[in-house]
Coordinates of C-alpha atoms and ligand atoms in Angstrom, one line a residue:
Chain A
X959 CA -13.2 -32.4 28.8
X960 CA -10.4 -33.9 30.6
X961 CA -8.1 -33.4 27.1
X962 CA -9.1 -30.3 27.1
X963 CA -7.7 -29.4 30.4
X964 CA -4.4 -31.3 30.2
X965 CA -3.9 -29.4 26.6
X966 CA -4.9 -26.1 29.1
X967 CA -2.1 -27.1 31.7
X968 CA 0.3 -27.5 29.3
X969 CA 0.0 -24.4 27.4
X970 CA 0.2 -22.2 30.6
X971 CA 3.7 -23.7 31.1
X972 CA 5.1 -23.8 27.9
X973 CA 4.4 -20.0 28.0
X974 CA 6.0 -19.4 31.4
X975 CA 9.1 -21.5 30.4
X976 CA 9.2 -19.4 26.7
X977 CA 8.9 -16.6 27.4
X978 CA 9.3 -15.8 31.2
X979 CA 12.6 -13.2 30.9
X980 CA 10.1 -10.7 29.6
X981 CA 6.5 -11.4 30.3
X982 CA 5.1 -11.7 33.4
X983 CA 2.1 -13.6 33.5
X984 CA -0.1 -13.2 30.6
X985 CA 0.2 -15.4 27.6
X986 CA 0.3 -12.8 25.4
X987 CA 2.7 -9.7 25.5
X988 CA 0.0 -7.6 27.3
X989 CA 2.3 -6.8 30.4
X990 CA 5.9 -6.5 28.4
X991 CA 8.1 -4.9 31.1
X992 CA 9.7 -3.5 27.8
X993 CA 7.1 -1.1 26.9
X994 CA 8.5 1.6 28.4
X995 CA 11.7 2.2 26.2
X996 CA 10.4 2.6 23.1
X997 CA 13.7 3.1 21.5
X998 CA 15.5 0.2 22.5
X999 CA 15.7 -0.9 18.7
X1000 CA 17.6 2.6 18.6
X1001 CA 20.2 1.3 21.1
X1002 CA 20.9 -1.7 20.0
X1003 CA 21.9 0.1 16.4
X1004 CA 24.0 2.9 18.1
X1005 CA 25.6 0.4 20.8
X1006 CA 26.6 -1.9 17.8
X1007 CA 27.7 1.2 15.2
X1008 CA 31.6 1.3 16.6
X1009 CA 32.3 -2.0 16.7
X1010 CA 33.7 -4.5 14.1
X1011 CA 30.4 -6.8 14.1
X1012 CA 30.6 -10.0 14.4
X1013 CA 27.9 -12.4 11.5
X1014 CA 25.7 -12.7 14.8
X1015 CA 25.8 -9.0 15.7
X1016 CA 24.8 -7.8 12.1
X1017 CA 22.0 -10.3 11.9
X1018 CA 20.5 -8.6 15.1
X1019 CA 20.9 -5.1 13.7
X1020 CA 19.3 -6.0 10.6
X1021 CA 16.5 -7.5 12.7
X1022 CA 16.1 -4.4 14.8
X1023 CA 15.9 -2.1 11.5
X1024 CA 13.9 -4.9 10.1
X1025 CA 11.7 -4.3 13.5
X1026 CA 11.4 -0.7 13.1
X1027 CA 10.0 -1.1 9.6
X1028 CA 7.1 -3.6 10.5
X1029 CA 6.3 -1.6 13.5
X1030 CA 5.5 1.9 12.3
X1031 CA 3.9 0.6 9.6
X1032 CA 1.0 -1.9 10.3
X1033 CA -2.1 -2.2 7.9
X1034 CA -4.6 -4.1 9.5
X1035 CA -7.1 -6.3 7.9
X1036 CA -10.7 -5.8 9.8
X1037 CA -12.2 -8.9 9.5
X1038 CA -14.8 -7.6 12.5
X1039 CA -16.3 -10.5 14.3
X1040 CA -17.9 -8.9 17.2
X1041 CA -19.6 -5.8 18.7
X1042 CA -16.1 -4.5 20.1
X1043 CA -15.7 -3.4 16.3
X1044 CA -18.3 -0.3 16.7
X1045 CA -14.9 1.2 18.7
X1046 CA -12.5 1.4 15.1
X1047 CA -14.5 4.1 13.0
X1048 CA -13.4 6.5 15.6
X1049 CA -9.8 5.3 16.0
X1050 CA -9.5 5.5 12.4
X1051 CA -11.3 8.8 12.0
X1052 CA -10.5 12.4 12.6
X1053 CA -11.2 12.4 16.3
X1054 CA -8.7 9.4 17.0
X1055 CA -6.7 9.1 13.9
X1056 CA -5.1 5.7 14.0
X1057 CA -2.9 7.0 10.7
X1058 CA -0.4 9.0 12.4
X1059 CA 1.0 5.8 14.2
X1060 CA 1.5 4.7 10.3
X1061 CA -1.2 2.1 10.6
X1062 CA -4.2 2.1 7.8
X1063 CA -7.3 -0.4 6.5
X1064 CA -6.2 -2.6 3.6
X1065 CA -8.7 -4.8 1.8
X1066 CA -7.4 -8.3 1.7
X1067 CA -5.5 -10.8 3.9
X1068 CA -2.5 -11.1 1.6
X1069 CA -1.5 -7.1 2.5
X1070 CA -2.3 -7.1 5.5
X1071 CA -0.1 -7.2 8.9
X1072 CA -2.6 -7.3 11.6
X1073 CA -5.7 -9.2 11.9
X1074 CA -8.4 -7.7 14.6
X1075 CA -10.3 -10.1 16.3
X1076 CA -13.0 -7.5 17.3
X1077 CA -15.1 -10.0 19.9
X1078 CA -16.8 -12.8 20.2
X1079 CA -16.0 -15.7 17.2
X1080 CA -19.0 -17.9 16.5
X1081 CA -17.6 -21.5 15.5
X1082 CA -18.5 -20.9 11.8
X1083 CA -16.3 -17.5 11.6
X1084 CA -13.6 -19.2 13.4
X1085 CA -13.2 -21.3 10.5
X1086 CA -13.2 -18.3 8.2
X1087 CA -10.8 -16.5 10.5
X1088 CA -8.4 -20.0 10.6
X1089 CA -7.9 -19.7 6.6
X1090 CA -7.7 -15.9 6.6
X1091 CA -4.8 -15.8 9.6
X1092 CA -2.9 -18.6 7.4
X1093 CA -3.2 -16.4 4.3
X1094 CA -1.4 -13.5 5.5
X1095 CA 2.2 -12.9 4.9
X1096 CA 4.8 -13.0 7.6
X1097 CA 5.3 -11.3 9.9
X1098 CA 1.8 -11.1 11.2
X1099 CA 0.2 -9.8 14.6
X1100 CA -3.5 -10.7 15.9
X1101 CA -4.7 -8.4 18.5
X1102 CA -7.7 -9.4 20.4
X1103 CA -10.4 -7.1 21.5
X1104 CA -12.2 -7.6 24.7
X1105 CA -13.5 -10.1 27.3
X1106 CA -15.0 -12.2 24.8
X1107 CA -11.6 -13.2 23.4
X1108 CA -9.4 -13.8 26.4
X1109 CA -12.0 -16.0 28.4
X1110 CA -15.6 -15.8 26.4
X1111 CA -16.9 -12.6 28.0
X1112 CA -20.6 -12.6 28.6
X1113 CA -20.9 -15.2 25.8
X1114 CA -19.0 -17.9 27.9
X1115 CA -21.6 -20.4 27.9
X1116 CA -23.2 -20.0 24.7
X1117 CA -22.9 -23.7 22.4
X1118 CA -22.2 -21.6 19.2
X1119 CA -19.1 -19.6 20.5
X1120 CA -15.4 -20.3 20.8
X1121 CA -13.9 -19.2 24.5
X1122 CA -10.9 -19.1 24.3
X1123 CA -8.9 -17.6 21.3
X1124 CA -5.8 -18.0 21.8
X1125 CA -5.9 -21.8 21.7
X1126 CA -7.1 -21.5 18.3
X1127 CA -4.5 -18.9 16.7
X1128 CA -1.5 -17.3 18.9
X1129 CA -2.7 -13.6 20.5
X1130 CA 0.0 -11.0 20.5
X1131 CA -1.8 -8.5 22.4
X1132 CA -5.3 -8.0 24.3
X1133 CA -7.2 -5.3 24.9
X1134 CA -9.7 -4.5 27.9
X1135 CA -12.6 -3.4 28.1
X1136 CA -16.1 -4.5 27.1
X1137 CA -16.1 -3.3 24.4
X1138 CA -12.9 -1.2 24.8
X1139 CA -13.1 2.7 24.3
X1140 CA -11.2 4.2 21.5
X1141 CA -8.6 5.5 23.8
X1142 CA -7.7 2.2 24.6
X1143 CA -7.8 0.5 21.6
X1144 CA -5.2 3.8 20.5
X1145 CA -3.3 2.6 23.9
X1146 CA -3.3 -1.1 22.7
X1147 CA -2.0 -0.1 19.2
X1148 CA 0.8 1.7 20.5
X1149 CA 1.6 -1.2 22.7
X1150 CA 1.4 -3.8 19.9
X1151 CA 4.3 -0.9 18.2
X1152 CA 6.5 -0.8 21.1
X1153 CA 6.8 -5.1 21.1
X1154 CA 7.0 -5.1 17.7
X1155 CA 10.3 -3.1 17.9
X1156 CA 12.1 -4.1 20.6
X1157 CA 11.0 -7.9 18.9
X1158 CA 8.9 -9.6 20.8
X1159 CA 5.2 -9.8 19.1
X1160 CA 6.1 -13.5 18.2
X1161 CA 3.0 -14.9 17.8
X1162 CA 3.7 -16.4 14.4
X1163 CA 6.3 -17.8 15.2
X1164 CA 4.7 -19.8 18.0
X1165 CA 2.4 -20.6 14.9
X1166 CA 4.9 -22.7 13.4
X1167 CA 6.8 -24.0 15.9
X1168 CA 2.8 -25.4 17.8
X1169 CA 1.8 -26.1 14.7
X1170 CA 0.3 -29.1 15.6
X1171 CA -0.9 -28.0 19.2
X1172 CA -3.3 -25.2 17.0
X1173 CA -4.1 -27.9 14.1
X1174 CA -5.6 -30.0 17.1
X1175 CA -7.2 -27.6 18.9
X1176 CA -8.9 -26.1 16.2
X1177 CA -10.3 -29.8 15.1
X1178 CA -11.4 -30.6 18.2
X1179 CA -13.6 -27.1 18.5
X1180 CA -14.7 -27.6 14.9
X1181 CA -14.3 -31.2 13.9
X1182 CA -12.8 -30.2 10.4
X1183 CA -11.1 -27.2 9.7
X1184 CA -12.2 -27.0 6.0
X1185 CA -14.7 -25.3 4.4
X1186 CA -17.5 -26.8 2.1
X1187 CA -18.6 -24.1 0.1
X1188 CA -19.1 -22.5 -3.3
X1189 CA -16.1 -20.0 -2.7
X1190 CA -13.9 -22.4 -0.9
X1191 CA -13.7 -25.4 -3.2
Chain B
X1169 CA 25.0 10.0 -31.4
X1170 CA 26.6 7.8 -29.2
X1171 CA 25.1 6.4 -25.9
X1172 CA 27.9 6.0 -22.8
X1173 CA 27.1 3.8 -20.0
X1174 CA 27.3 7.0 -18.2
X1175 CA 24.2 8.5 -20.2
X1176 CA 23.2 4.8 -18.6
X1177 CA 23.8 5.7 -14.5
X1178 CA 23.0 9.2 -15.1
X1179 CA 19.6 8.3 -16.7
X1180 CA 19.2 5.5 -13.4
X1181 CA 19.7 8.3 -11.6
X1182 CA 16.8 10.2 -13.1
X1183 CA 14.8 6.4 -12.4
X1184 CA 16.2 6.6 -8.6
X1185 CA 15.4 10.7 -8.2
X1186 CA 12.1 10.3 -9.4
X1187 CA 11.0 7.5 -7.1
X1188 CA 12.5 9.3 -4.2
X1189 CA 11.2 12.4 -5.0
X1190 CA 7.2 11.4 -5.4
X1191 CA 7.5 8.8 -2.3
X1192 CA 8.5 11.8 -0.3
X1193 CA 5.8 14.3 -2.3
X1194 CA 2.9 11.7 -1.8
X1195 CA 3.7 11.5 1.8
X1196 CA 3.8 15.5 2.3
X1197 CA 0.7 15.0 0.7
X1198 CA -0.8 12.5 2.8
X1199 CA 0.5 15.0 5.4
X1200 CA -1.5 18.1 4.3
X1201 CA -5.0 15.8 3.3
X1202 CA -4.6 14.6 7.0
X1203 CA -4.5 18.3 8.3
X1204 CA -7.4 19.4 6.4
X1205 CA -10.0 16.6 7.7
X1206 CA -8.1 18.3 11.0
X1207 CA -6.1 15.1 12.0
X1208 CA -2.2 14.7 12.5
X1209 CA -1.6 12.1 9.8
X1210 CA 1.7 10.0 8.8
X1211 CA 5.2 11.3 9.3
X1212 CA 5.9 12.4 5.5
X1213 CA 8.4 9.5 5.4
X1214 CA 5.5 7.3 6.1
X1215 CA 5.7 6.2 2.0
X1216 CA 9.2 5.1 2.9
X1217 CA 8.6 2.9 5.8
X1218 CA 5.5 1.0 3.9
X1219 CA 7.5 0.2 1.3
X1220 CA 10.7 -1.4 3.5
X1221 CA 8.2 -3.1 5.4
X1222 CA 6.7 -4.7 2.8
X1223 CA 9.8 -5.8 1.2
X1224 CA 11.1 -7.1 4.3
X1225 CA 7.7 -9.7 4.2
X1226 CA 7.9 -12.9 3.3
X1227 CA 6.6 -13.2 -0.1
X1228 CA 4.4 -16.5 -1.4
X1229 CA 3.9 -17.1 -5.0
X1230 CA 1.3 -18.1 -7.6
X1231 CA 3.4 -19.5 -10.2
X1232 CA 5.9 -17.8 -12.4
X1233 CA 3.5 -15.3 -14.5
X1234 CA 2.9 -13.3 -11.6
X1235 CA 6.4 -13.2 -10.3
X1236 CA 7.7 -12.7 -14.0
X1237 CA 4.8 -9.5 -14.2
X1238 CA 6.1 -7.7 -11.3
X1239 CA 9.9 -7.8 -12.4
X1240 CA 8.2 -7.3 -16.2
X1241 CA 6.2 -4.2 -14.7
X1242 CA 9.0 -2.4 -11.8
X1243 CA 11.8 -2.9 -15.7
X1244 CA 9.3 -1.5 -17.7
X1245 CA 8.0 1.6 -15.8
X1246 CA 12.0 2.2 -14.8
X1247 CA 13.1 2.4 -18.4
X1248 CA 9.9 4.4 -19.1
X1249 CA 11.4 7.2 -16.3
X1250 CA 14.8 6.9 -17.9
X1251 CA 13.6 8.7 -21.0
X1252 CA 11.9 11.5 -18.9
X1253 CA 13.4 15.0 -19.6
X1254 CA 13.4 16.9 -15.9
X1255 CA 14.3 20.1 -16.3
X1256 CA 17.7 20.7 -18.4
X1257 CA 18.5 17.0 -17.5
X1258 CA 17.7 15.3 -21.1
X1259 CA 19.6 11.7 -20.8
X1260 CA 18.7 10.4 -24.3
X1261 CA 18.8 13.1 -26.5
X1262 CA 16.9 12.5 -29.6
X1263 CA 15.2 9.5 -28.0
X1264 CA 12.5 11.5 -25.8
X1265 CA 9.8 10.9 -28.2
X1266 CA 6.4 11.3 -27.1
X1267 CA 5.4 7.9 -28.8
X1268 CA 8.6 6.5 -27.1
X1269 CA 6.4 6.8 -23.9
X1270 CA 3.2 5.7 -24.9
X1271 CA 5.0 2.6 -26.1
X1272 CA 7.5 2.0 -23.3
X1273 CA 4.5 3.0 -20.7
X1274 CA 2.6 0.2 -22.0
X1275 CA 5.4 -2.7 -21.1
X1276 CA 4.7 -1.6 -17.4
X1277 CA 1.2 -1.7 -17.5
X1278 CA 0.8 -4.9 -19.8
X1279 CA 3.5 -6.4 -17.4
X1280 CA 1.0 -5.5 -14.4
X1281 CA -2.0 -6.8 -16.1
X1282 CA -0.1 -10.2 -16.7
X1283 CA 0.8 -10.9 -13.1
X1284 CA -2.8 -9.7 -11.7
X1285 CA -4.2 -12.5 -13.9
X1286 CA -2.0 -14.7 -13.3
X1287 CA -2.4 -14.3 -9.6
X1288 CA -6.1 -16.2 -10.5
X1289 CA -8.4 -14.3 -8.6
X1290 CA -11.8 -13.1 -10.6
X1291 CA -11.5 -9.9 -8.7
X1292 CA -7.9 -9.3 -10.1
X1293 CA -9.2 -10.3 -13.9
X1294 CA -12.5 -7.6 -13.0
X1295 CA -10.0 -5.0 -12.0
X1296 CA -7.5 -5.5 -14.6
X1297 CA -10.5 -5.4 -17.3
X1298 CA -11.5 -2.1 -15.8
X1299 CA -8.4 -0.7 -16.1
X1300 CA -7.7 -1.4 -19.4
X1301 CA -11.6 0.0 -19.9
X1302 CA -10.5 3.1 -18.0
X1303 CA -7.5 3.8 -20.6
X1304 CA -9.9 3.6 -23.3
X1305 CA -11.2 6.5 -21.8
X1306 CA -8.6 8.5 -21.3
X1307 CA -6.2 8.4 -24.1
X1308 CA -8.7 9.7 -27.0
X1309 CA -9.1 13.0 -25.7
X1310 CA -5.5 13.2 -24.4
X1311 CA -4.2 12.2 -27.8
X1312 CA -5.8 14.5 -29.7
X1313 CA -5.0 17.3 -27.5
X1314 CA -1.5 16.0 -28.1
X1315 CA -1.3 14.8 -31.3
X1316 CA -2.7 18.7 -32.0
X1317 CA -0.1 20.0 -30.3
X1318 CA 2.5 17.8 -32.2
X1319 CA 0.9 18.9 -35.4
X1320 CA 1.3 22.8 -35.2
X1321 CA 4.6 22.3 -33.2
X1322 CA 6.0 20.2 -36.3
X1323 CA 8.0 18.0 -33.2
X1324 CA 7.6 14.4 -30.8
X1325 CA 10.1 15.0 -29.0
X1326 CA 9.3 16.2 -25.6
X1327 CA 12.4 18.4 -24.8
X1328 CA 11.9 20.1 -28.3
X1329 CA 7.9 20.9 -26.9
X1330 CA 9.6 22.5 -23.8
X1331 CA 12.3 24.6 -25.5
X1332 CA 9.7 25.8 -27.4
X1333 CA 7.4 26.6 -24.6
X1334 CA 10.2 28.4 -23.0
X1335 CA 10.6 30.5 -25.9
X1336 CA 7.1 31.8 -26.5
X1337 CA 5.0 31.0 -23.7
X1338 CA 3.5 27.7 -21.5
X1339 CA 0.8 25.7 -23.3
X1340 CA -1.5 26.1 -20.2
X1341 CA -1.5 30.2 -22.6
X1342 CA -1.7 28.8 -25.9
X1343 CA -4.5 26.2 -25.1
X1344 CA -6.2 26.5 -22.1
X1345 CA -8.9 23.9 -22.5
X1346 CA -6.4 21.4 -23.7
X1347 CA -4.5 21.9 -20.2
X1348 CA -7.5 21.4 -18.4
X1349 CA -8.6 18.4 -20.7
X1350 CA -5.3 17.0 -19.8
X1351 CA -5.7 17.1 -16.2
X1352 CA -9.0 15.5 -16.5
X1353 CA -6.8 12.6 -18.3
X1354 CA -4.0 13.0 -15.9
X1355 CA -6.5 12.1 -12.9
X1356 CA -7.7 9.2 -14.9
X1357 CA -3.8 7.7 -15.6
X1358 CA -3.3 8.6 -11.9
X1359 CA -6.3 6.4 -10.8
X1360 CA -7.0 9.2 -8.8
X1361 CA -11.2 9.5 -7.6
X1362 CA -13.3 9.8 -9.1
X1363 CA -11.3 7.2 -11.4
X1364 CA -10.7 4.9 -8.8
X1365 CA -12.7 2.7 -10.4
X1366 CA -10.3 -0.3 -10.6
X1367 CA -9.0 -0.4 -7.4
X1368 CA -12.1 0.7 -5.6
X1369 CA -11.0 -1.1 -2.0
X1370 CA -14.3 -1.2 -0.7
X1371 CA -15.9 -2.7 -3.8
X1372 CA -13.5 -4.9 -5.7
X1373 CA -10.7 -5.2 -2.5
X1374 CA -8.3 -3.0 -4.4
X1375 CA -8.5 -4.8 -7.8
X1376 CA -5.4 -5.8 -9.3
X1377 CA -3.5 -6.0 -6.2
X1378 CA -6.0 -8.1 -4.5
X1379 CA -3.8 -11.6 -4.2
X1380 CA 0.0 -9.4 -4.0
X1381 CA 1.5 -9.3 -0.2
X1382 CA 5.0 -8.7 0.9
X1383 CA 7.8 -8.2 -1.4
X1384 CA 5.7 -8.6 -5.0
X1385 CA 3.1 -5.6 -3.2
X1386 CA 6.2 -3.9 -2.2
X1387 CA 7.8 -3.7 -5.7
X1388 CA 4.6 -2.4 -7.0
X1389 CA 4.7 0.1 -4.6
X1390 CA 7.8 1.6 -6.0
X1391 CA 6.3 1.3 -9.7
X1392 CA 3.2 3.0 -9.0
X1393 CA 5.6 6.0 -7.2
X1394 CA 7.7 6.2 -10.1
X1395 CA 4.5 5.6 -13.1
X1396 CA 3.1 8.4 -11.1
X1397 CA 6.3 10.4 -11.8
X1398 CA 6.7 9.7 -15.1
X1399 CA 3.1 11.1 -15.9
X1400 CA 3.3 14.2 -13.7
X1401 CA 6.6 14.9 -15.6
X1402 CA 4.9 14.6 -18.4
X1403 CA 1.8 16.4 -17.5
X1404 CA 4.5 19.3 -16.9
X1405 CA 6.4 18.8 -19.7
X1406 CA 4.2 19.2 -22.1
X1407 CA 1.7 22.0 -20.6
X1408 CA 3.3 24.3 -18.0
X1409 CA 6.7 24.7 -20.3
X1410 CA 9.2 21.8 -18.1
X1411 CA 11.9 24.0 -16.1
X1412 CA 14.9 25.9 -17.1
X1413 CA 16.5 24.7 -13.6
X1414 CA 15.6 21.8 -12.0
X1415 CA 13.8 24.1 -8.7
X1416 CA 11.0 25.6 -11.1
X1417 CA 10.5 21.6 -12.5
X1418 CA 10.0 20.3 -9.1
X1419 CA 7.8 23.5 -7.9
X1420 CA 5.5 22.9 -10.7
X1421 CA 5.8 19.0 -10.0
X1422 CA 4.7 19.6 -6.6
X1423 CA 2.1 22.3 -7.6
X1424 CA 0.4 19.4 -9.7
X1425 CA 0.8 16.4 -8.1
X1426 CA -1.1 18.0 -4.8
X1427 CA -3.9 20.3 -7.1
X1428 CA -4.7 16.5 -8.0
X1429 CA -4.3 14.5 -5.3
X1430 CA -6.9 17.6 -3.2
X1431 CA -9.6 17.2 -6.0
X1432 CA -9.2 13.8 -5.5
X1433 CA -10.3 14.2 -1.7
X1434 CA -13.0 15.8 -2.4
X1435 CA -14.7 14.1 -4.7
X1436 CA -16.4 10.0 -4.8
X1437 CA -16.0 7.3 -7.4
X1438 CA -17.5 6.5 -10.7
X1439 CA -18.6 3.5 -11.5
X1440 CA -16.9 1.9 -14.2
X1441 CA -19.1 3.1 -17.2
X1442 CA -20.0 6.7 -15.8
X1443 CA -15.9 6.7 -16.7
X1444 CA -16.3 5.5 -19.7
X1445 CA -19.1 8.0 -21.2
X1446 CA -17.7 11.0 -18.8
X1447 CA -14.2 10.9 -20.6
X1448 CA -16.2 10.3 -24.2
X1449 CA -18.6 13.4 -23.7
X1450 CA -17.1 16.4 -22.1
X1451 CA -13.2 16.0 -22.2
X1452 CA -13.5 14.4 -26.1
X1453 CA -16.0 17.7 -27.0
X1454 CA -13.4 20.0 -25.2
X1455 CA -10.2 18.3 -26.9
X1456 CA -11.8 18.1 -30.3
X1457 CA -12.9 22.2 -30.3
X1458 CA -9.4 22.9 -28.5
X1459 CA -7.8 20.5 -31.7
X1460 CA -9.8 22.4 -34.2
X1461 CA -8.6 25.6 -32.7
X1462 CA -5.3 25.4 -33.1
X1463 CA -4.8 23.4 -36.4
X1464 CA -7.7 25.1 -38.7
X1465 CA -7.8 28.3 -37.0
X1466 CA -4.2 28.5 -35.6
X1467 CA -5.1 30.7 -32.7
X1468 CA -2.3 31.0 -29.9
X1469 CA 0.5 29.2 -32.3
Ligands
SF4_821 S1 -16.2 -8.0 24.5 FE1 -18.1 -7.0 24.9 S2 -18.3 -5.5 23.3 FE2 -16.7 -6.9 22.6 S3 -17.7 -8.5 21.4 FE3 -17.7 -9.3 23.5 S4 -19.7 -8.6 24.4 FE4 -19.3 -7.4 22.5

């Protein structure tokens, strides 16, 4: 228990110290005080257009395009863990209609972009869920749905559930609400887009540079990450 | 006659046209669909933007047959829509053969097939084996609708079909059921429903593709947009008479490409041998009484 909360402590700084110029207090990039310029990837091009660009300057604009791309056009793998995914057949439906922000199902890990974590995680999906995050390609988003995720919701003291998620694999986004109504989930999306553009929904990154930080977490919760079955060996 | 390496960039160009061309059509498309189940849908340019993305992934690899597939596939299906006539545009003269597709088509396909496999996931090999079960459908009753039509028209080569056309009327005139008997096949090469049956997402998680992400699923992407071409352009070249000028081509082109892609919205899937017997009852009966029509009876040459 003690481990637990020094690994805790130490998380909520690293955070702070990371990513502090933009984020305000969450650790993930719920309260971005960028959201609200939506075309800053568009200004950085224009600003940099007249100019003679230096090797550093053209990497940056080739990010930001780069940006654009992966932000208008996010397919998401559902890999629904929870009750919070009853809310996505109407986001994805006529009413709602998640397609016009470019985003779409796709049907395996390898094409997808963003991986849903739709509630609650029992500690035998999170294993699923660990090899199906590191199967994706990069770049790659997680969005978290609900209470359930960000602390363990109504589930919080059940043996068989995880509490915390993003101890497990890095969150880019959360969204409220219990289970969260289709409008938000709409809101969240278009959230996720904006951060994604102006370039900072670098959760994968964190991936690889706390490797070891996840890889330790995730034995503790589980005591072995592998899986022992038929399809897995 | 002598090929320049400017017949070489202008028939590129053709390649280049055409992919740019059905990206932006299937988006307009995905626009319209989207408006009739009374939603906004994509931006049209929505194609565009899945395809940059995805070649701006980082790409993993299972070994050097499925990298070697894609490049074998993307080469095969862009020499394939270097031969198409479009309109008066006729790169190759002499060399648009219809057999010089069927051939050339295959590479593409085979080169597919390869990499899926050689990704090494069963649901790959199950949708890549349905495929392949899928063309057996479809190419008896469109060959002898065609091979028909070569026989009375005394010519393979596909510009020859259209001049002809153009001189005494479309085939959708001469042989109505042969039209429609090849836009039953057309569907099927499209892997449009109800012949979705090998990439069926919710059954077999999109088939081949199932193991391709990033830049591999990207350049796949581009080869479907551009197969796609290649057999609408054919579709039009050899029933509704190609184009004197290149606006009629793409009108028709459009005209097509959306008649199929709304019966495809309207209708479900087949399972895999429902193809197989649909394709060898009703299209093969239509195609063998429009076949005997025109070369025993010679009505509508
Ligand atoms: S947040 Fe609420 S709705 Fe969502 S999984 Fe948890 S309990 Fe269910």
């Amino acid at each position: 228990m003690a481990k637990k909360a020094n690994i805790k402590k130490d998380k909520v700084k690293k955070i702070v110290i990371d990513k502090s110029k933009s984020i305000i207090d969450a650790p993930s990039g719920m309260f971005s005080d960028k959201i609200n310029e939506p075309f800053a990837h568009e200004m950085i091009v224009s600003k940099d257009r007249s100019e003679n660009l230096t090797p550093k300057q053209r990497k940056r604009k080739w990010k930001s395009m780069a940006n654009y791309f992966s932000a208008n056009s996010l397919w998401m793998l559902m890999y629904c863990t929870g009750c919070c995914a009853i809310e996505l057949p109407q986001a994805m439906t006529s009413r709602y209609d998640m397609e016009r922000l470019g985003m779409g199902p796709m049907a395996t890990p390898r094409q997808a972009d963003i991986l849903l974590i739709t509630g609650y995680l029992s500690l035998k999906t999170l294993r699923r869920l660990i090899y199906t995050y590191e199967q994706m390609s990069e770049p790659k988003y997680v969005v978290g749905f609900g209470p359930c995720t960000l602390n363990g919701g109504i589930y919080h003291d059940s043996h068989a559930v995880i509490n915390q998620l993003d101890q497990y694999v890095p969150i880019d986004l959360y969204i409220a609400g219990c289970m969260p109504k289709p409008e938000a989930v709409m809101n969240g999306f278009q959230d996720l887009i904006d951060l994604i553009e102006v370039g900072e929904a670098t959760g994968w990154k964190d991936y690889h540079a706390r490797y070891e930080w996840y890889k330790q977490n995730q034995k503790e919760a589980l005591g072995e990450v592998m899986i022992h079955d038929e399809f897995h060996e | 006659m002598t090929i320049t390496i400017t017949d070489f960039l202008v028939a590129f160009g053709v390649a280049f046209c055409g992919w740019a061309l059905q990206t932006s059509v299937s988006g307009i498309t995905r626009k319209t669909v989207a408006r009739m189940q009374k939603r906004y849908g994509p931006k049209w340019y929505q194609n565009f933007r899945d395809i940059f993305k995805l070649l701006n992934k980082r790409a993993i690899t299972h070994g050097w047959v499925y990298d070697f597939g894609v490049i074998m596939a993307l080469a095969g299906i862009i020499g394939t829509a270097m031969f198409t006539p479009v309109a008066n545009i006729v790169v190759f003269k002499g060399y648009d053969n219809f057999f010089v597709f069927v051939y050339l088509f295959a590479v593409g396909m085979l080169g597919m097939a390869m990499s899926a496999s050689g990704s090494g996931n069963p649901l790959a090999s199950i949708g890549v084996m349905r495929a392949l079960t899928q063309m057996v459908g479809y190419e008896v009753p469109f060959m002898v609708i065609v091979l028909a039509l070569i026989h009375v028209r005394d010519t393979s080569s596909i510009s020859a079909l259209v001049d002809i056309q153009q001189a005494s009327g479309w085939n959708l005139v001469v042989m109505p059921i042969g039209t429609i008997v090849g836009f039953i096949c057309l569907m099927g090469m499209l892997g449009k429903k109800p012949f979705d049956t090998y990439i069926a997402p919710a059954e077999l998680a999109s088939g081949p593709m199932v193991e391709y992400g990033g830049k591999q699923l990207g350049m796949l992407m581009i080869m479907h947009e551009i197969a796609t071409f290649v057999e609408i352009s054919l579709f039009v070249n050899l029933f509704l008479g190609g184009g004197s000028n290149i606006l009629e081509f793409l009108v028709k082109y459009f005209i097509v490409y959306t008649l199929a892609s709304y019966v495809s919205n309207v209708l479900g899937r087949f399972k895999i041998d429902q193809v197989v017997t649909f394709y060898y009852k009703i299209p093969i009966l239509l195609a063998l009484i429009q076949a005997g029509m025109l070369v025993i009876f010679g009505w509508g040459v």
